[in-house]
mmCIF file of C-alpha atoms in Angstrom:
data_model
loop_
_atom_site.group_PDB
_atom_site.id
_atom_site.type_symbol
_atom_site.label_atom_id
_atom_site.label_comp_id
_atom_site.label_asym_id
_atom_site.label_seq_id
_atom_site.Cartn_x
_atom_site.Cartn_y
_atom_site.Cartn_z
ATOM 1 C CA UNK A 773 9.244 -15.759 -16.613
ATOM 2 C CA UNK A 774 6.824 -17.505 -14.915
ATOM 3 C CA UNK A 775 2.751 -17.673 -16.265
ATOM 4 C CA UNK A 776 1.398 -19.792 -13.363
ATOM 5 C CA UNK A 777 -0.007 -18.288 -10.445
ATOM 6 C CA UNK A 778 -0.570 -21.252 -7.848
ATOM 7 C CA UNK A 779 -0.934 -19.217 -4.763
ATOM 8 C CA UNK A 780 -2.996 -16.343 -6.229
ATOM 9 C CA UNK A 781 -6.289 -17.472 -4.833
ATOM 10 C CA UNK A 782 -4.135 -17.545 -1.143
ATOM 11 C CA UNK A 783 -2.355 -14.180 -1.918
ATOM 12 C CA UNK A 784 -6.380 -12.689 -2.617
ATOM 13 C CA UNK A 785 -7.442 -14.234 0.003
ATOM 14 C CA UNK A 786 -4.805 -13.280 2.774
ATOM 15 C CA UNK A 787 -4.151 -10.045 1.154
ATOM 16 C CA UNK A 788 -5.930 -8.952 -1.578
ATOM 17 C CA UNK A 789 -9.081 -8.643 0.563
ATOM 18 C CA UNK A 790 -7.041 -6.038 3.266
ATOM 19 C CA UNK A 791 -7.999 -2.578 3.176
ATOM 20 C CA UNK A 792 -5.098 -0.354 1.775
ATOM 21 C CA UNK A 793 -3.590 -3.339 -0.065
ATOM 22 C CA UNK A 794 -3.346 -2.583 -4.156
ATOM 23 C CA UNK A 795 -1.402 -5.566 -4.847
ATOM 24 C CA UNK A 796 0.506 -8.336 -3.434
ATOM 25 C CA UNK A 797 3.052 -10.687 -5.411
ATOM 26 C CA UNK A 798 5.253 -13.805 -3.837
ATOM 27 C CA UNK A 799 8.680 -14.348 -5.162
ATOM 28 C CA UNK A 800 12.072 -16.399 -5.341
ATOM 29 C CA UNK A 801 14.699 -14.342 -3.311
ATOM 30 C CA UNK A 802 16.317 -13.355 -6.738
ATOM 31 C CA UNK A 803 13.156 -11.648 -8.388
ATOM 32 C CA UNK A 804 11.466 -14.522 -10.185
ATOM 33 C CA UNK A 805 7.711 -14.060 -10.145
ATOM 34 C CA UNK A 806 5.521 -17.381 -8.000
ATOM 35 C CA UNK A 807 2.102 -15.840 -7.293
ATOM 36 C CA UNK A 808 0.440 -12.464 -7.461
ATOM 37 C CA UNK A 809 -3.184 -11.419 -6.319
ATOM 38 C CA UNK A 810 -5.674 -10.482 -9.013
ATOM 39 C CA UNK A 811 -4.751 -6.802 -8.800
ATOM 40 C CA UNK A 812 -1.681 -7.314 -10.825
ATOM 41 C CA UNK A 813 -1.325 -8.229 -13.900
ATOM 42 C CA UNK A 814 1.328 -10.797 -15.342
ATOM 43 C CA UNK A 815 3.839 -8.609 -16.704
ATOM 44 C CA UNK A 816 3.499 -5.255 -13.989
ATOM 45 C CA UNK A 817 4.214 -8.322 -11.711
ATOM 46 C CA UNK A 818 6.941 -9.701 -13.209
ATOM 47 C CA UNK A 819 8.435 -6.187 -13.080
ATOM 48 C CA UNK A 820 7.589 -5.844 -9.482
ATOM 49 C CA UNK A 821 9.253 -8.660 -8.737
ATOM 50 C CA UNK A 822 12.345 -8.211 -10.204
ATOM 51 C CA UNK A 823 12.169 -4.779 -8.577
ATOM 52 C CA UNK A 824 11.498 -5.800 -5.412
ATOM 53 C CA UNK A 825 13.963 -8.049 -5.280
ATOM 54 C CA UNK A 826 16.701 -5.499 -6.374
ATOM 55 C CA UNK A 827 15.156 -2.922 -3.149
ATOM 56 C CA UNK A 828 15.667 -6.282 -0.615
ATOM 57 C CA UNK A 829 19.863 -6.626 -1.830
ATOM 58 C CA UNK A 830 19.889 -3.102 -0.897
ATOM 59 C CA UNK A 831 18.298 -3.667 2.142
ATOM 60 C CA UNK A 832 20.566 -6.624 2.583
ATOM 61 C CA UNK A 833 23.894 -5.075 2.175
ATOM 62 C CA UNK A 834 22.983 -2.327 4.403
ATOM 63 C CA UNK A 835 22.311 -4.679 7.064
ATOM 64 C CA UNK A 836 25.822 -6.124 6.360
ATOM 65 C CA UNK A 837 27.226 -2.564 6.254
ATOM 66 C CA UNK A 838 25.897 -1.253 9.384
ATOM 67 C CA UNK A 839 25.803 -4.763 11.640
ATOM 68 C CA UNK A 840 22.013 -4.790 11.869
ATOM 69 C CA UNK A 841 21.645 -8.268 12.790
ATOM 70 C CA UNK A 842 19.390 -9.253 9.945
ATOM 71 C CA UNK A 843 16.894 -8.039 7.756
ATOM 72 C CA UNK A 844 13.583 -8.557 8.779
ATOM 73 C CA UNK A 845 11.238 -6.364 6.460
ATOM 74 C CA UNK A 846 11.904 -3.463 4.352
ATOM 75 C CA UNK A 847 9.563 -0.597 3.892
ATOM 76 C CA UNK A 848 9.472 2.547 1.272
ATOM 77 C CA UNK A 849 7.253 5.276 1.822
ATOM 78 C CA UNK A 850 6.625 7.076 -1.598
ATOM 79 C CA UNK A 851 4.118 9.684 -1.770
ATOM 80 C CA UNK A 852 1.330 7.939 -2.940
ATOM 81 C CA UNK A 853 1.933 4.540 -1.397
ATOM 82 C CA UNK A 854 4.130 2.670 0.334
ATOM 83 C CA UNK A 855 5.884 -0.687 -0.349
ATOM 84 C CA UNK A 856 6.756 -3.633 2.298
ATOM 85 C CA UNK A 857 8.923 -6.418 1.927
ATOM 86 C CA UNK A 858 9.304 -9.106 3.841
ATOM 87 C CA UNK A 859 10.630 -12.601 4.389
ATOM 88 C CA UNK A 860 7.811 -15.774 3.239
ATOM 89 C CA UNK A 861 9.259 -18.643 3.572
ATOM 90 C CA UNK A 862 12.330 -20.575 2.273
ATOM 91 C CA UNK A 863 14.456 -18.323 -0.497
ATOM 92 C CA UNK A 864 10.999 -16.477 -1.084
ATOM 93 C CA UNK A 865 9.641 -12.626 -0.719
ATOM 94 C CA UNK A 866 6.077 -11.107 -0.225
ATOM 95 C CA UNK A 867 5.583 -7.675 -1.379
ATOM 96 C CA UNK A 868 3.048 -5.867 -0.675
ATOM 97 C CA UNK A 869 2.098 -2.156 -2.331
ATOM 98 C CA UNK A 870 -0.692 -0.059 -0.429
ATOM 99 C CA UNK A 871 -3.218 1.991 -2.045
ATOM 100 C CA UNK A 872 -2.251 5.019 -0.264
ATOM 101 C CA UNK A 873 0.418 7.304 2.084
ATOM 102 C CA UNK A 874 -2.069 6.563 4.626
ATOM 103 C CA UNK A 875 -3.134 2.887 4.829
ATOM 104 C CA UNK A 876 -2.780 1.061 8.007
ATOM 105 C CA UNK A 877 0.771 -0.192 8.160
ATOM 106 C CA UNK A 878 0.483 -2.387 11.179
ATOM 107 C CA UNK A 879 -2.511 -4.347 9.614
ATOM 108 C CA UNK A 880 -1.214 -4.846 6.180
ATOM 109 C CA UNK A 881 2.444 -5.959 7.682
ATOM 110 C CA UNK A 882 0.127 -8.527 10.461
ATOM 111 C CA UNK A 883 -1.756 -9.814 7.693
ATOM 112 C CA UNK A 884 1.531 -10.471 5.901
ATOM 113 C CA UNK A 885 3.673 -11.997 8.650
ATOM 114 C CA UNK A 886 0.093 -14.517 9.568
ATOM 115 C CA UNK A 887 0.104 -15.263 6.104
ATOM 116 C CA UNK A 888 3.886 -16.392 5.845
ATOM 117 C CA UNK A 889 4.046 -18.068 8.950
ATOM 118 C CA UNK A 890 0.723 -20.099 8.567
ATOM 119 C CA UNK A 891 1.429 -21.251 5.102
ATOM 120 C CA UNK A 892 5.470 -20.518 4.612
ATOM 121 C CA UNK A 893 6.032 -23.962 3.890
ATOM 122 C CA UNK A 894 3.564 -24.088 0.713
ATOM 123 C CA UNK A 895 5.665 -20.926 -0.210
ATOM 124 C CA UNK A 896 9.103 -21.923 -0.423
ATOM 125 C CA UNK A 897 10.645 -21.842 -3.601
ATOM 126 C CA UNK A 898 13.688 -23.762 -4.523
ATOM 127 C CA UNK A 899 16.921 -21.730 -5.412
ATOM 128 C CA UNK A 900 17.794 -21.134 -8.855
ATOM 129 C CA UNK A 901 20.477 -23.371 -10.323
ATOM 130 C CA UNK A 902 23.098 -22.306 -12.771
ATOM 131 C CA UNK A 903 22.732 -24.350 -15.895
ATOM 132 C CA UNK A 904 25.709 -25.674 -17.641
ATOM 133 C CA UNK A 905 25.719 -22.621 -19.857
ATOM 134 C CA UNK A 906 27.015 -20.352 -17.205
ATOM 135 C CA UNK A 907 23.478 -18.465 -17.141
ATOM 136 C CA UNK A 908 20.566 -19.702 -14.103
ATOM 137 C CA UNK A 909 18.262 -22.458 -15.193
ATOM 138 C CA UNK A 910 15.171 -21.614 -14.927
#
């Protein structure tokens, strides 16, 4: 569990502020919660996170399956939103869920990409370690 949100003001600002965006949350490759915009709260992003994560293994594994050269962002149009994934920086995810069926795609996913590729560096987040226990430190 994490209770800091040291990118949030960056994840409003890049995000948050985009028309059609509900909520945006950063996050370790393996679900654990960094930063989320103020549209989230702690624990609906915690979930989101872990959720997300689980939707980009799938994504990853059908990549493997089918030999499509590497996942770049994954997408899931519901029927009252849709939900992109993509890639933020070292072992870390963006996800990003829309406030509608119909909000611009292209711009949300531009916004996203400027934001990871501007900042990716400050994103990174360092790969869990297994603790002596057998279990991941955290």
């Amino acid at each position: 569990m994490t209770t800091g949100n040291e990118l949030g003001w960056l994840l409003d600002r890049s995000l948050g502020s985009v028309e059609g965006v509900r909520h945006a949350v950063l996050m370790s490759s393996d679900g654990l919660l960094h930063s989320r915009t103020s549209g989230i709260g702690q624990d609906d992003a915690e979930k989101f996170a872990a959720i997300t994560a689980a939707v980009r293994a799938a994504a990853l594994a059908y990549d493997e399956e089918t030999g499509g050269g590497g996942t770049r962002q994954a997408l899931i149009e519901l029927t009252h939103h849709v939900g992109l994934i993509t890639q933020a920086g070292g072992n870390t995810m963006l996800s990003v869920q829309t406030t509608g069926p119909d909000a611009d795609i292209g711009l949300i996913t531009q916004h996203m990409l400027e934001l990871a590729q501007r900042v990716g560096h400050e994103m990174k987040v360092a790969p869990r370690q297994p603790s002596g226990s057998g279990l991941p430190a955290t």
